[in-house]
Tab-separated table of C-alpha atoms in Angstrom:
chain	number	residue	atom	x	y	z
A	1362	MET	CA	-37.340	6.975	50.714
A	1363	MET	CA	-38.762	3.542	51.961
A	1364	CYS	CA	-38.622	1.728	55.514
A	1365	THR	CA	-39.908	-0.602	58.604
A	1366	LEU	CA	-39.782	0.858	61.687
A	1367	LEU	CA	-40.908	-1.886	64.865
A	1368	THR	CA	-41.949	-0.011	68.031
A	1369	THR	CA	-42.768	-0.116	71.095
A	1370	GLY	CA	-45.990	1.823	72.529
A	1371	ASP	CA	-49.869	1.773	72.318
A	1372	ARG	CA	-51.914	2.950	69.218
A	1373	ILE	CA	-49.272	4.543	67.433
A	1374	PRO	CA	-50.797	3.987	63.973
A	1375	ASP	CA	-54.054	6.599	65.720
A	1376	ARG	CA	-50.084	9.057	66.014
A	1377	ILE	CA	-48.048	8.660	63.695
A	1378	ALA	CA	-49.489	10.778	61.248
A	1379	PRO	CA	-49.052	14.376	63.331
A	1380	VAL	CA	-45.278	13.035	63.509
A	1381	LEU	CA	-44.781	11.633	59.411
A	1382	ALA	CA	-46.558	15.259	57.811
A	1383	SER	CA	-44.310	17.512	60.373
A	1384	PHE	CA	-40.469	15.711	59.657
A	1385	PHE	CA	-41.461	15.488	55.989
A	1386	GLY	CA	-43.189	18.866	55.589
A	1387	LEU	CA	-46.211	18.374	54.135
A	1388	PRO	CA	-49.952	19.058	54.913
A	1389	ILE	CA	-51.227	15.624	57.065
A	1390	SER	CA	-53.976	15.216	54.524
A	1391	GLU	CA	-50.671	13.786	52.222
A	1392	VAL	CA	-50.111	11.100	55.127
A	1393	ASP	CA	-52.100	7.935	54.552
A	1394	ILE	CA	-52.228	5.656	57.797
A	1395	CYS	CA	-53.392	2.081	56.880
A	1396	ASP	CA	-54.095	-1.435	58.097
A	1397	LEU	CA	-50.973	-2.888	55.688
A	1398	TRP	CA	-54.432	-5.857	54.166
A	1399	ASP	CA	-56.121	-3.234	53.812
A	1400	LEU	CA	-56.253	-2.061	50.479
A	1401	ASP	CA	-60.021	-0.951	49.944
A	1402	SER	CA	-59.506	1.975	52.182
A	1403	ARG	CA	-56.792	3.776	50.960
A	1404	ASN	CA	-55.252	7.214	49.954
A	1405	TRP	CA	-53.732	6.085	46.674
A	1406	ASP	CA	-52.614	9.532	45.954
A	1407	ALA	CA	-50.915	9.978	48.810
A	1408	SER	CA	-47.598	11.617	49.433
A	1409	VAL	CA	-47.026	9.993	52.407
A	1410	THR	CA	-48.087	6.133	53.036
A	1411	CYS	CA	-47.666	4.016	56.030
A	1412	GLU	CA	-48.254	0.245	56.140
A	1413	TYR	CA	-48.797	-0.892	59.868
A	1414	ALA	CA	-49.499	-4.331	61.673
A	1415	PRO	CA	-49.379	-5.306	65.399
A	1416	LEU	CA	-45.986	-6.799	66.836
A	1417	SER	CA	-46.193	-8.986	69.813
A	1418	GLY	CA	-43.390	-9.638	72.918
A	1419	ASP	CA	-41.359	-6.384	72.747
A	1420	LEU	CA	-42.262	-5.024	69.957
A	1421	SER	CA	-45.637	-4.200	69.094
A	1422	TRP	CA	-45.909	-2.585	66.110
A	1423	SER	CA	-44.339	-2.742	61.608
A	1424	LEU	CA	-44.630	0.709	60.750
A	1425	ALA	CA	-43.633	-0.023	56.778
A	1426	ILE	CA	-42.851	3.916	55.594
A	1427	ALA	CA	-43.040	4.751	52.222
A	1428	THR	CA	-42.573	8.618	49.751
A	1429	SER	CA	-42.516	9.814	46.144
A	1430	ASP	CA	-40.839	13.155	47.638
A	1431	ASP	CA	-37.619	13.163	45.463
A	1432	ASP	CA	-36.405	16.066	48.237
A	1433	ALA	CA	-36.623	13.427	50.978
A	1434	SER	CA	-34.111	10.828	49.353
A	1435	GLN	CA	-31.606	13.002	52.000
A	1436	LEU	CA	-33.353	11.937	54.632
A	1437	THR	CA	-32.048	9.341	56.991
A	1438	GLU	CA	-33.467	6.142	58.216
A	1439	GLU	CA	-31.946	7.202	61.839
A	1440	VAL	CA	-33.396	10.925	62.238
A	1441	LEU	CA	-36.266	8.946	61.060
A	1442	ALA	CA	-36.665	6.951	64.093
A	1443	LEU	CA	-35.204	9.487	66.479
A	1444	THR	CA	-37.613	11.695	66.048
A	1445	VAL	CA	-40.117	9.405	65.870
A	1446	ALA	CA	-39.337	8.388	69.595
A	1447	ARG	CA	-38.821	11.736	70.782
A	1448	SER	CA	-42.086	13.051	69.479
A	1449	LEU	CA	-44.253	9.779	71.061
A	1450	GLY	CA	-42.232	8.006	73.891
A	1451	ILE	CA	-41.330	5.031	72.552
A	1452	VAL	CA	-38.584	3.347	70.863
A	1453	VAL	CA	-37.988	2.442	67.369
A	1454	VAL	CA	-36.282	-0.246	66.899
A	1455	PHE	CA	-34.184	0.200	62.382
A	1456	SER	CA	-32.269	-1.789	60.481
A	1457	SER	CA	-28.504	-1.750	61.054
A	1458	ASP	CA	-25.616	-0.187	59.101
A	1459	TYR	CA	-24.523	-4.520	58.788
A	1460	PRO	CA	-27.225	-6.131	55.868
A	1461	ASP	CA	-25.295	-9.288	56.070
A	1462	ILE	CA	-25.868	-9.776	59.890
A	1463	SER	CA	-29.880	-9.993	59.343
A	1464	TRP	CA	-30.247	-10.168	63.492
A	1465	ILE	CA	-28.541	-6.551	64.749
A	1466	ASP	CA	-30.373	-3.850	64.250
A	1467	ARG	CA	-30.516	-0.611	65.987
A	1468	ALA	CA	-32.447	1.220	68.467
A	1469	ALA	CA	-33.750	5.177	69.150
A	1470	THR	CA	-34.848	5.983	72.520
A	1471	PRO	CA	-37.262	8.875	73.339
A	1472	GLU	CA	-33.701	10.431	75.151
A	1473	GLY	CA	-31.758	10.674	72.059
A	1474	ASP	CA	-29.650	7.797	72.355
A	1475	VAL	CA	-28.730	5.147	69.555
A	1476	CYS	CA	-27.571	1.808	69.669
A	1477	TYR	CA	-27.731	-1.385	68.684
A	1478	ILE	CA	-29.079	-4.270	69.485
A	1479	ASN	CA	-29.300	-8.228	68.796
A	1480	THR	CA	-33.468	-8.986	68.039
A	1481	ILE	CA	-35.067	-12.281	67.749
A	1482	GLU	CA	-38.561	-13.103	65.703
A	1483	SER	CA	-39.660	-16.340	66.866
A	1484	GLU	CA	-41.118	-19.376	64.090
A	1485	ASP	CA	-43.878	-18.755	65.636
A	1486	ASP	CA	-46.967	-17.892	63.688
A	1487	PRO	CA	-47.603	-15.219	65.078
A	1488	PRO	CA	-44.353	-14.642	65.495
A	1489	ARG	CA	-43.090	-13.438	68.733
A	1490	TRP	CA	-40.311	-10.251	69.154
A	1491	THR	CA	-37.491	-10.134	71.652
A	1492	VAL	CA	-34.784	-7.999	72.105
A	1493	ALA	CA	-31.819	-10.747	73.536
A	1494	VAL	CA	-29.228	-7.956	73.646
A	1495	SER	CA	-28.491	-4.471	74.470
A	1496	GLU	CA	-25.493	-1.978	73.609
A	1497	ILE	CA	-27.359	0.301	76.598
A	1498	PHE	CA	-29.721	-0.174	79.127
A	1499	ILE	CA	-33.384	0.465	77.598
A	1500	PRO	CA	-36.749	0.753	80.334
A	1501	ALA	CA	-38.220	-0.776	77.273
A	1502	PHE	CA	-36.491	-3.797	77.236
A	1503	PRO	CA	-35.815	-4.762	80.756
A	1504	GLU	CA	-35.297	-8.387	79.878
A	1505	ALA	CA	-32.182	-7.801	77.687
A	1506	GLU	CA	-28.800	-8.894	77.934
A	1507	VAL	CA	-26.763	-5.571	78.764
A	1508	ARG	CA	-23.634	-5.858	76.951
A	1509	PRO	CA	-21.542	-4.586	73.823
A	1510	ILE	CA	-21.655	-6.762	70.156
A	1511	PRO	CA	-18.263	-7.682	69.082
A	1512	GLU	CA	-19.846	-9.358	66.246
A	1513	ILE	CA	-20.236	-6.145	64.636
A	1514	ILE	CA	-16.676	-4.371	64.868
A	1515	LYS	CA	-14.327	-6.098	62.531
A	1516	PRO	CA	-17.402	-6.125	59.432
A	1517	LEU	CA	-17.174	-2.324	59.510
A	1518	ARG	CA	-14.711	-1.591	56.568
A	1519	LEU	CA	-12.920	1.667	56.686
A	1520	PRO	CA	-10.385	3.340	54.298
A	1521	THR	CA	-6.864	1.565	53.893
A	1522	PRO	CA	-5.392	4.611	51.129
A	1523	ILE	CA	-1.799	4.032	51.603
A	1524	THR	CA	-1.885	0.035	51.903
A	1525	ASP	CA	-4.611	0.510	48.833
A	1526	ALA	CA	-1.889	2.860	46.616
A	1527	CYS	CA	1.043	-0.157	47.506
A	1528	VAL	CA	-1.383	-2.666	46.439
A	1529	PRO	CA	-4.792	-1.383	45.018
A	1530	LYS	CA	-8.073	-3.587	45.744
A	1531	GLY	CA	-9.064	-6.116	43.135
A	1532	HIS	CA	-5.181	-7.398	42.882
A	1533	PRO	CA	-4.708	-10.800	42.983
A	1534	GLN	CA	-2.284	-10.640	45.909
A	1535	ARG	CA	-4.670	-8.560	47.452
A	1536	GLU	CA	-5.480	-11.099	49.802
A	1537	ALA	CA	-1.748	-11.419	50.613
A	1538	PHE	CA	-1.995	-8.650	52.190
A	1539	TYR	CA	-4.496	-8.351	55.047
A	1540	PRO	CA	-1.817	-8.207	57.789
A	1541	LEU	CA	-1.148	-4.552	56.299
A	1542	VAL	CA	-4.861	-4.147	55.312
A	1543	ASN	CA	-5.878	-5.116	58.782
A	1544	TRP	CA	-3.390	-2.831	60.140
A	1545	GLU	CA	-3.971	0.502	59.072
A	1546	ARG	CA	-7.352	-0.462	60.011
A	1547	LEU	CA	-6.418	-0.590	63.399
A	1548	THR	CA	-4.867	3.446	63.157
A	1549	ALA	CA	-8.339	4.155	61.344
A	1550	ARG	CA	-9.833	2.868	64.348
A	1551	MET	CA	-7.966	4.507	66.693
A	1552	ALA	CA	-8.568	8.364	64.826
A	1553	ALA	CA	-12.003	7.222	64.755
A	1554	ASP	CA	-11.858	6.770	68.224
A	1555	TRP	CA	-12.935	2.771	67.481
A	1556	PRO	CA	-16.344	2.973	66.058
A	1557	PRO	CA	-19.263	1.865	65.440
A	1558	SER	CA	-19.600	2.016	69.393
A	1559	SER	CA	-16.038	3.432	71.189
A	1560	TRP	CA	-14.884	-0.044	72.033
A	1561	TYR	CA	-12.835	-2.411	71.624
A	1562	PRO	CA	-11.838	-5.340	73.038
A	1563	ALA	CA	-8.503	-6.137	74.245
A	1564	SER	CA	-8.953	-9.640	72.274
A	1565	MET	CA	-8.777	-7.852	69.156
A	1566	TYR	CA	-6.145	-5.765	69.375
A	1567	VAL	CA	-4.226	-8.357	70.367
A	1568	GLU	CA	-5.440	-9.866	67.474
A	1569	ASP	CA	-4.051	-7.084	64.900
A	1570	LEU	CA	-0.844	-6.614	66.845
A	1571	GLU	CA	-0.001	-10.685	66.312
A	1572	LEU	CA	-1.140	-9.493	62.343
A	1573	ARG	CA	1.390	-7.525	62.637
A	1574	ASP	CA	3.248	-9.500	63.805
A	1575	GLN	CA	3.135	-11.246	60.154
A	1576	LEU	CA	4.067	-8.192	57.995
A	1577	ASP	CA	7.864	-9.031	57.975
A	1578	ALA	CA	7.375	-12.285	57.126
A	1579	VAL	CA	4.880	-10.914	53.970
A	1580	ILE	CA	7.654	-8.786	52.579
A	1581	ALA	CA	10.227	-11.342	52.652
A	1582	GLN	CA	8.620	-13.640	50.279
A	1583	LEU	CA	8.037	-10.472	47.483
A	1584	SER	CA	10.611	-9.360	44.961
A	1585	PRO	CA	13.189	-7.145	45.909
A	1586	GLU	CA	10.915	-3.702	43.940
A	1587	ASP	CA	7.685	-4.783	45.907
A	1588	GLN	CA	9.662	-5.403	48.961
A	1589	GLN	CA	10.856	-1.329	49.072
A	1590	ARG	CA	6.974	-0.841	47.874
A	1591	VAL	CA	5.069	-2.741	51.057
A	1592	ARG	CA	8.119	-1.535	53.318
A	1593	GLU	CA	7.838	1.713	52.787
A	1594	ALA	CA	3.818	1.733	52.786
A	1595	THR	CA	4.490	-0.665	56.184
A	1596	GLU	CA	6.650	2.199	57.965
A	1597	GLN	CA	4.764	4.734	56.906
A	1598	VAL	CA	1.448	3.174	58.708
A	1599	ASP	CA	3.995	2.286	61.628
A	1600	ARG	CA	4.310	6.355	62.061
A	1601	THR	CA	0.456	6.817	62.222
A	1602	TYR	CA	0.384	4.138	65.563
A	1603	ARG	CA	3.107	5.960	67.357
A	1604	SER	CA	1.392	9.434	66.582
A	1605	LEU	CA	-1.784	7.654	68.168
A	1606	THR	CA	0.080	5.401	71.600
A	1607	HIS	CA	1.489	5.957	73.961
A	1608	GLU	CA	4.902	3.761	75.481
A	1609	ASP	CA	3.897	2.133	79.114
A	1610	GLY	CA	5.910	-0.953	78.275
A	1611	GLY	CA	2.974	-2.603	77.457
A	1612	GLU	CA	1.638	-2.512	81.603
A	1613	ASN	CA	-1.553	-1.693	79.963
A	1614	LEU	CA	-2.175	-4.495	77.782
A	1615	ALA	CA	-1.269	-7.431	79.497
A	1616	ARG	CA	-3.545	-6.432	82.827
A	1617	ALA	CA	-6.735	-6.370	80.126
A	1618	THR	CA	-5.486	-9.605	78.885
A	1619	GLY	CA	-3.780	-11.167	82.216
A	1620	THR	CA	-1.102	-12.185	80.071
A	1621	PRO	CA	2.322	-10.536	80.218
A	1622	ILE	CA	3.994	-9.197	77.115
A	1623	THR	CA	7.596	-9.971	77.136
A	1624	ASP	CA	9.912	-10.518	73.768
A	1625	ARG	CA	7.522	-8.232	71.877
A	1626	ALA	CA	8.626	-5.947	68.733
A	1627	TRP	CA	7.701	-2.241	69.863
A	1628	TYR	CA	4.056	-1.706	69.316
A	1629	TRP	CA	3.689	-4.782	71.837
A	1630	TYR	CA	4.496	-1.626	74.364
A	1631	ARG	CA	2.517	0.664	72.905
A	1632	ARG	CA	-1.237	1.963	74.333
A	1633	PRO	CA	-3.876	4.144	72.784
A	1634	PRO	CA	-4.463	7.396	75.472
A	1635	ASN	CA	-7.362	6.092	76.809
A	1636	PRO	CA	-7.572	2.154	75.506
A	1637	PRO	CA	-11.567	1.222	74.853
A	1638	TRP	CA	-11.331	-2.058	76.721
A	1639	ASP	CA	-10.845	0.042	80.361
A	1640	LEU	CA	-14.220	0.997	79.925
A	1641	ALA	CA	-16.363	-0.965	82.072
A	1642	ARG	CA	-18.099	-2.908	79.844
A	1643	GLN	CA	-15.040	-5.120	79.249
């Protein structure tokens, strides 16, 4: 395992060794806590190293942790962050599962919560760290705006086995079938309770339904043989959508968007049992 944790708190380098020893199941003598720039006083034979550097702003320390233990490959960065947060009573910031969105991280709290946050590293020398947005209120970051982060929703790639069987990934026409891909992803989101944060804005749901509206036009441009295949896949996803939603005449979605739902296809008049945009965070 190799990872970098950013933390709040005082004297973390003096306190972290027993936590890491316990986490990796090693004697404390096998853990080397070292200043990032100090190459002379290190224990180069240690099984776990933790290179630390002070930070400023909302975050106090950077901890670059590495182990050569093959057994540690089964341990996750999230579990390590939660362990450190609980053990030391601090907030631990670690990488998100969105490598292409550099400004999104995750935060683990002493209470055991994990949420996405927006971190900003200033261009000052030395840089100053600010937590600008957090999905939940974290006392250590009182100035952070508390709200959902919609940018993390769509990049989450959910499985689409029905579409993949119909139009395999890498197929030259795959891009044209995005309305079907997106339609199946919507059902996957519902079935998984709206990952990654159990929240989904009504505006995105409307976009999904508008893409479903385009499917008939996509199918009409295909050969008769392909039309049958894609229509059967669409009907299969439609059945899943029906099983995951309730008929309500479009009332809930109209209320959430402030726009009446009229003269629409049947799927516009159905809603999830517990609409994710009904949360207080909408």
